[in-house]
Short mmCIF file of C-alpha atoms in Angstrom, two decimals:
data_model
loop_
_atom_site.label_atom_id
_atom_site.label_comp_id
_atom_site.label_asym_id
_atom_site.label_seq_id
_atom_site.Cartn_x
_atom_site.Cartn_y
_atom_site.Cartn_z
CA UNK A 7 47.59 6.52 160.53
CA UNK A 8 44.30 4.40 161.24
CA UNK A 9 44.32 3.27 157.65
CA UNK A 10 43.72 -0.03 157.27
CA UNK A 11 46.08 -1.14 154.40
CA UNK A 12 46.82 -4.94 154.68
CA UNK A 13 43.93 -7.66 154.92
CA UNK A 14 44.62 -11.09 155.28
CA UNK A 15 48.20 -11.49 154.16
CA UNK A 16 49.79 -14.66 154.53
CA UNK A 17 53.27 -15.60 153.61
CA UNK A 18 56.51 -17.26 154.05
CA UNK A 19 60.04 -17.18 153.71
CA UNK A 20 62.41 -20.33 153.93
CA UNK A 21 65.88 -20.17 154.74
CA UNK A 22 67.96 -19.66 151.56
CA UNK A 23 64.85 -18.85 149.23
CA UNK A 24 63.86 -16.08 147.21
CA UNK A 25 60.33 -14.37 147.33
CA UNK A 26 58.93 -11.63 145.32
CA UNK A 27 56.68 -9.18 146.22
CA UNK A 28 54.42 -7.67 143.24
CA UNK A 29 51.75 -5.43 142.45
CA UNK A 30 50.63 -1.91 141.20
CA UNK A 31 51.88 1.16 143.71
CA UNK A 32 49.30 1.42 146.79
CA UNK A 33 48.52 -1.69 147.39
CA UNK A 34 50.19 -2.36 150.28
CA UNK A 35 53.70 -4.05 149.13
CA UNK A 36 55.88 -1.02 151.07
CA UNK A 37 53.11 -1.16 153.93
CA UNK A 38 53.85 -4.99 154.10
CA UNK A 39 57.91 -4.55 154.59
CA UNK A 40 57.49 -1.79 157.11
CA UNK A 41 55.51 -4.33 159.10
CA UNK A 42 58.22 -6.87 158.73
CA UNK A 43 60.47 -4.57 160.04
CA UNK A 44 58.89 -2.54 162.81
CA UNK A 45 58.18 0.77 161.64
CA UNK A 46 54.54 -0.05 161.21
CA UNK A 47 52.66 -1.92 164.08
CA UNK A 48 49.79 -4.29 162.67
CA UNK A 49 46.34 -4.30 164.20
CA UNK A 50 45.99 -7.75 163.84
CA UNK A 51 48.28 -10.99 163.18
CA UNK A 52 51.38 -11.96 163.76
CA UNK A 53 55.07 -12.00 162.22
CA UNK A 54 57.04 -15.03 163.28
CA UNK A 55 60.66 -15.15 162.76
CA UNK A 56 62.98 -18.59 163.39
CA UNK A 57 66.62 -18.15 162.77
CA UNK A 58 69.37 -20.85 162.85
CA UNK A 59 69.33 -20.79 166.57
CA UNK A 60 66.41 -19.74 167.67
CA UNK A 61 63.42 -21.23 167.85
CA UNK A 62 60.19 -19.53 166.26
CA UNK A 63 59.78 -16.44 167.92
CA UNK A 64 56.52 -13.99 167.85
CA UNK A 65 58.35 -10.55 167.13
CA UNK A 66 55.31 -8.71 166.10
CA UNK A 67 55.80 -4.93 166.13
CA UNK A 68 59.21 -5.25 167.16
CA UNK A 69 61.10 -2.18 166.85
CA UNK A 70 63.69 -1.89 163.66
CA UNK A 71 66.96 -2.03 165.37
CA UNK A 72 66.04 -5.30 167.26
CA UNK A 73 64.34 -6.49 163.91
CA UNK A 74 67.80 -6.01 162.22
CA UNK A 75 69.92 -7.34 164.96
CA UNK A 76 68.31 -10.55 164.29
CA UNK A 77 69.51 -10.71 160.40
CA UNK A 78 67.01 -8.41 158.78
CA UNK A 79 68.66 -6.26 156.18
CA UNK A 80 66.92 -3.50 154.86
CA UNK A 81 66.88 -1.34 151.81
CA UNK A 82 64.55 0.65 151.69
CA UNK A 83 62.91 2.54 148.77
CA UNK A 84 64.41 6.13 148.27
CA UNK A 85 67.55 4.18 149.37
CA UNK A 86 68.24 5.92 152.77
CA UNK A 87 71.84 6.82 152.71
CA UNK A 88 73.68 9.67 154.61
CA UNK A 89 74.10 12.62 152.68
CA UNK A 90 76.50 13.73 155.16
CA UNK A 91 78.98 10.87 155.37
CA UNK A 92 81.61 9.63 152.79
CA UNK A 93 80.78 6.43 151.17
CA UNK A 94 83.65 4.77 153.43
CA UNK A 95 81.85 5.93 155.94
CA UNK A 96 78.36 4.96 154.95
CA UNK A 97 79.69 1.65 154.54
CA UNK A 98 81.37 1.41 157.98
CA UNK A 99 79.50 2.33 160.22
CA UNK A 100 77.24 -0.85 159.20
CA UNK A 101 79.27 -3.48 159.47
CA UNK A 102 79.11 -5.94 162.05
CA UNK A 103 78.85 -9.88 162.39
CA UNK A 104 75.51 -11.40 161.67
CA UNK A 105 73.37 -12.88 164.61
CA UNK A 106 75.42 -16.25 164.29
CA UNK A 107 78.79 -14.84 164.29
CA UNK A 108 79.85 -14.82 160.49
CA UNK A 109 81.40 -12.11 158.74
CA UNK A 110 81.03 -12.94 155.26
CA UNK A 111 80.51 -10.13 154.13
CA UNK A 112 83.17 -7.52 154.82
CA UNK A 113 84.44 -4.25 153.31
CA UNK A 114 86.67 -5.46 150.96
CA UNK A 115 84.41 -7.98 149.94
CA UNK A 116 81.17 -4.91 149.36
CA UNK A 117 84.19 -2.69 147.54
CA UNK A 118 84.97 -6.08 145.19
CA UNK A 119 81.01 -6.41 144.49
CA UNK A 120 80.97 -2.86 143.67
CA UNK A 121 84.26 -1.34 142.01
CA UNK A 122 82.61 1.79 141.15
CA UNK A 123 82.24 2.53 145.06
CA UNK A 124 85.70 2.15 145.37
CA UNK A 125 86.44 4.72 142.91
CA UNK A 126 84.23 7.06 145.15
CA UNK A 127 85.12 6.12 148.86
CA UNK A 128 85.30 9.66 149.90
CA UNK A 129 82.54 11.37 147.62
CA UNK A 130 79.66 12.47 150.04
CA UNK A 131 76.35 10.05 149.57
CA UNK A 132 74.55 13.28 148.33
CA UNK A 133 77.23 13.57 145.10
CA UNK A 134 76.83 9.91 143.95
CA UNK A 135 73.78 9.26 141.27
CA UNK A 136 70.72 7.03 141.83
CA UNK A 137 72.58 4.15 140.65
CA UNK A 138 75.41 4.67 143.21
CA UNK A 139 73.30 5.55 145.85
CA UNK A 140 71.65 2.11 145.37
CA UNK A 141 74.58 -0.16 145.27
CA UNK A 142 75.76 2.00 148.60
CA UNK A 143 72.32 0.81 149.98
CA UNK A 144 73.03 -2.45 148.93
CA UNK A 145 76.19 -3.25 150.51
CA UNK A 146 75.74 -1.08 152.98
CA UNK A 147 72.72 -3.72 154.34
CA UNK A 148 74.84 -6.61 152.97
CA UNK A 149 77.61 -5.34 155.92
CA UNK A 150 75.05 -6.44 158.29
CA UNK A 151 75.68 -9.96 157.20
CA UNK A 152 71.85 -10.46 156.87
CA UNK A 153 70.26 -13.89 157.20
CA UNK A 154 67.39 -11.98 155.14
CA UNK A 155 67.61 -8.95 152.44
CA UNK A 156 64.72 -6.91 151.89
CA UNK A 157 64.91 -4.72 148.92
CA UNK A 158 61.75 -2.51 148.22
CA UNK A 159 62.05 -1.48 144.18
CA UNK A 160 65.37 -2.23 143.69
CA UNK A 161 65.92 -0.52 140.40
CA UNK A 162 63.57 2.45 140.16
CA UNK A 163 64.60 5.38 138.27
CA UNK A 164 67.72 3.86 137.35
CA UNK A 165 69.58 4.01 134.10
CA UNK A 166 69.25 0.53 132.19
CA UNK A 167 72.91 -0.40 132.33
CA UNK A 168 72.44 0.18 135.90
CA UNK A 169 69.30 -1.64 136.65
CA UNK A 170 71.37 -4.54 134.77
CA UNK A 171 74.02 -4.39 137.59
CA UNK A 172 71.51 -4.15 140.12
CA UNK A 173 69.81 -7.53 138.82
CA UNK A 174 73.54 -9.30 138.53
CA UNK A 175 73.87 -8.35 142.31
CA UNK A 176 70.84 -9.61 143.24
CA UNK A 177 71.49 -12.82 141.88
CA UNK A 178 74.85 -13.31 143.36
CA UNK A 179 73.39 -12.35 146.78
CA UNK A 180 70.74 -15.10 146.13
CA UNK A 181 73.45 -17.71 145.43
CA UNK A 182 75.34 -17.02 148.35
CA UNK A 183 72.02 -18.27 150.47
CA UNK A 184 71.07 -15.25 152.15
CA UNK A 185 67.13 -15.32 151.29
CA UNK A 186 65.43 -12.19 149.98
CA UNK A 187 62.38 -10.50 149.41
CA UNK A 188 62.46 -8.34 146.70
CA UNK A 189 59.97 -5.58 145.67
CA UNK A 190 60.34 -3.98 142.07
CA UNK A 191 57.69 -2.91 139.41
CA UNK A 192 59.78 -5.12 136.48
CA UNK A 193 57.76 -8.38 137.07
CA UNK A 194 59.76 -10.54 134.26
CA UNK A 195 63.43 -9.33 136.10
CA UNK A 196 61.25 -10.39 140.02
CA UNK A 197 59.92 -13.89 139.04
CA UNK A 198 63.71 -14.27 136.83
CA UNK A 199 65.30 -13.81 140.69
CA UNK A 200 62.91 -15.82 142.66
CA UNK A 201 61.62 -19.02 143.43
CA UNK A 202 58.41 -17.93 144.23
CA UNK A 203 56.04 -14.87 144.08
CA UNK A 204 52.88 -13.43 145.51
CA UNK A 205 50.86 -10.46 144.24
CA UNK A 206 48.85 -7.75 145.90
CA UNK A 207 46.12 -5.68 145.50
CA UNK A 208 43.90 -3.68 147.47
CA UNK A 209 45.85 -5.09 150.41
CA UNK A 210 45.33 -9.00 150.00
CA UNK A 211 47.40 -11.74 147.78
CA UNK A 212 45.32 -11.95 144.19
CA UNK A 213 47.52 -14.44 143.02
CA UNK A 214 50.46 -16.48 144.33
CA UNK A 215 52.89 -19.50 143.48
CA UNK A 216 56.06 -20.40 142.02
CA UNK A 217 57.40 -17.71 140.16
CA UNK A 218 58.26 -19.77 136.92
CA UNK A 219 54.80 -21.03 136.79
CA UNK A 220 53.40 -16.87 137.46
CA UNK A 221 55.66 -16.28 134.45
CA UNK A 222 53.56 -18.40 132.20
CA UNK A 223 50.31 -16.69 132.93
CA UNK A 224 50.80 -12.95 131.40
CA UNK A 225 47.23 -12.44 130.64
CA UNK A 226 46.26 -12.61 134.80
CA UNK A 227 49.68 -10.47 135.62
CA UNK A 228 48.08 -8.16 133.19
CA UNK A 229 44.82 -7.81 134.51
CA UNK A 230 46.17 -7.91 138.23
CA UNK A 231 49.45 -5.11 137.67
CA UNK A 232 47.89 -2.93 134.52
CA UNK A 233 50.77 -3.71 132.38
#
């Protein structure tokens, strides 16, 4: 509504790099990706987006689907599959080139990152578990062929052998070079699978820098997250 969430936030992404997004629940980390992709429309300020061949372009309260077609891929907390469609189907009805033409990422290749969704290809989204449901989420953006992954808390509620797969994905889709932003409430796993890191609360950035260095400082982390 007219709540005013985010104050003074400042960031950015390179091409290829890995940013993590931190802080305790409402202060303004979801607000902040919904902004990024369109869903929420900022009062004030600007997102700027420059892709390989583009220049930098002022796409400020763009709406989602023109956010995506430009390499944004999205998974969203509460994961946002369809119930109603197979996991084949989930998966297909995604895929597409990327905004420069490559198809790196293709079915197969999702079904080879994820062998338990190929046991499952024509289970409904509503029978899988949370686990399941999030790598379906996963690929299912990665089908895209994003020049950018968003993931907003990647592992919650998931079984720890789970959340373990989930943070070996992660880290292969960092190495291929698609840059991410990744939300989740394990800070050791976030600054592990980043290069850098910021931290909210109340709606601004308490403390940022590179993540190895925000790994060093536990004592502020605790003060800033309550853990």
């Amino acid at each position: 509504g007219d709540s005013h969430i985010l104050r003074g936030v400042s960031l950015a992404l390179g091409e290829g790099a890995a940013l993590g997004l931190l802080g305790r629940n409402g202060m303004g980390k979801t607000t902040l990706i919904r902004t990024l992709m369109g869903y929420v429309r900022p009062a004030s300020g600007q997102v700027l987006w420059h892709g390989p061949s583009t220049a930098v372009t002022a796409v400020t309260g763009w709406a989602p689907q023109r956010m995506v077609r430009l390499g944004l891929g999205y998974v969203p907390e509460g994961r946002g599959i369809f119930p109603n469609l197979s996991v084949r189907e989930n998966l297909l009805m995604a895929a597409r080139a990327g905004p420069d033409g490559r198809r790196d990422w293709t079915y197969q290749r999702v079904l080879e990152l994820f062998p338990r969704l190929h046991e499952r290809l024509q289970h409904g989204g509503q029978q899988l578990s949370g686990g399941e449901q999030q790598m379906l989420a996963i690929g299912r953006a990665l089908l895209t062929n994003p020049l950018l992954m968003i993931l907003d808390e990647a592992t919650e509620g998931l079984a720890p052998r789970i959340v373990g797969e989930i943070w070996r994905v992660v880290a292969g889709i960092r190495a291929s070079g698609i840059s991410t932003l990744i939300v989740d409430r394990n800070y050791r796993a976030v600054l592990a699978h980043t290069d850098r890191a910021v931290v909210l609360e109340k709606g601004r950035i308490v403390l940022a820098g590179q993540s190895a260095r925000l790994a060093e400082q536990p004592d502020a982390l605790a003060r800033v997250l309550g853990v």
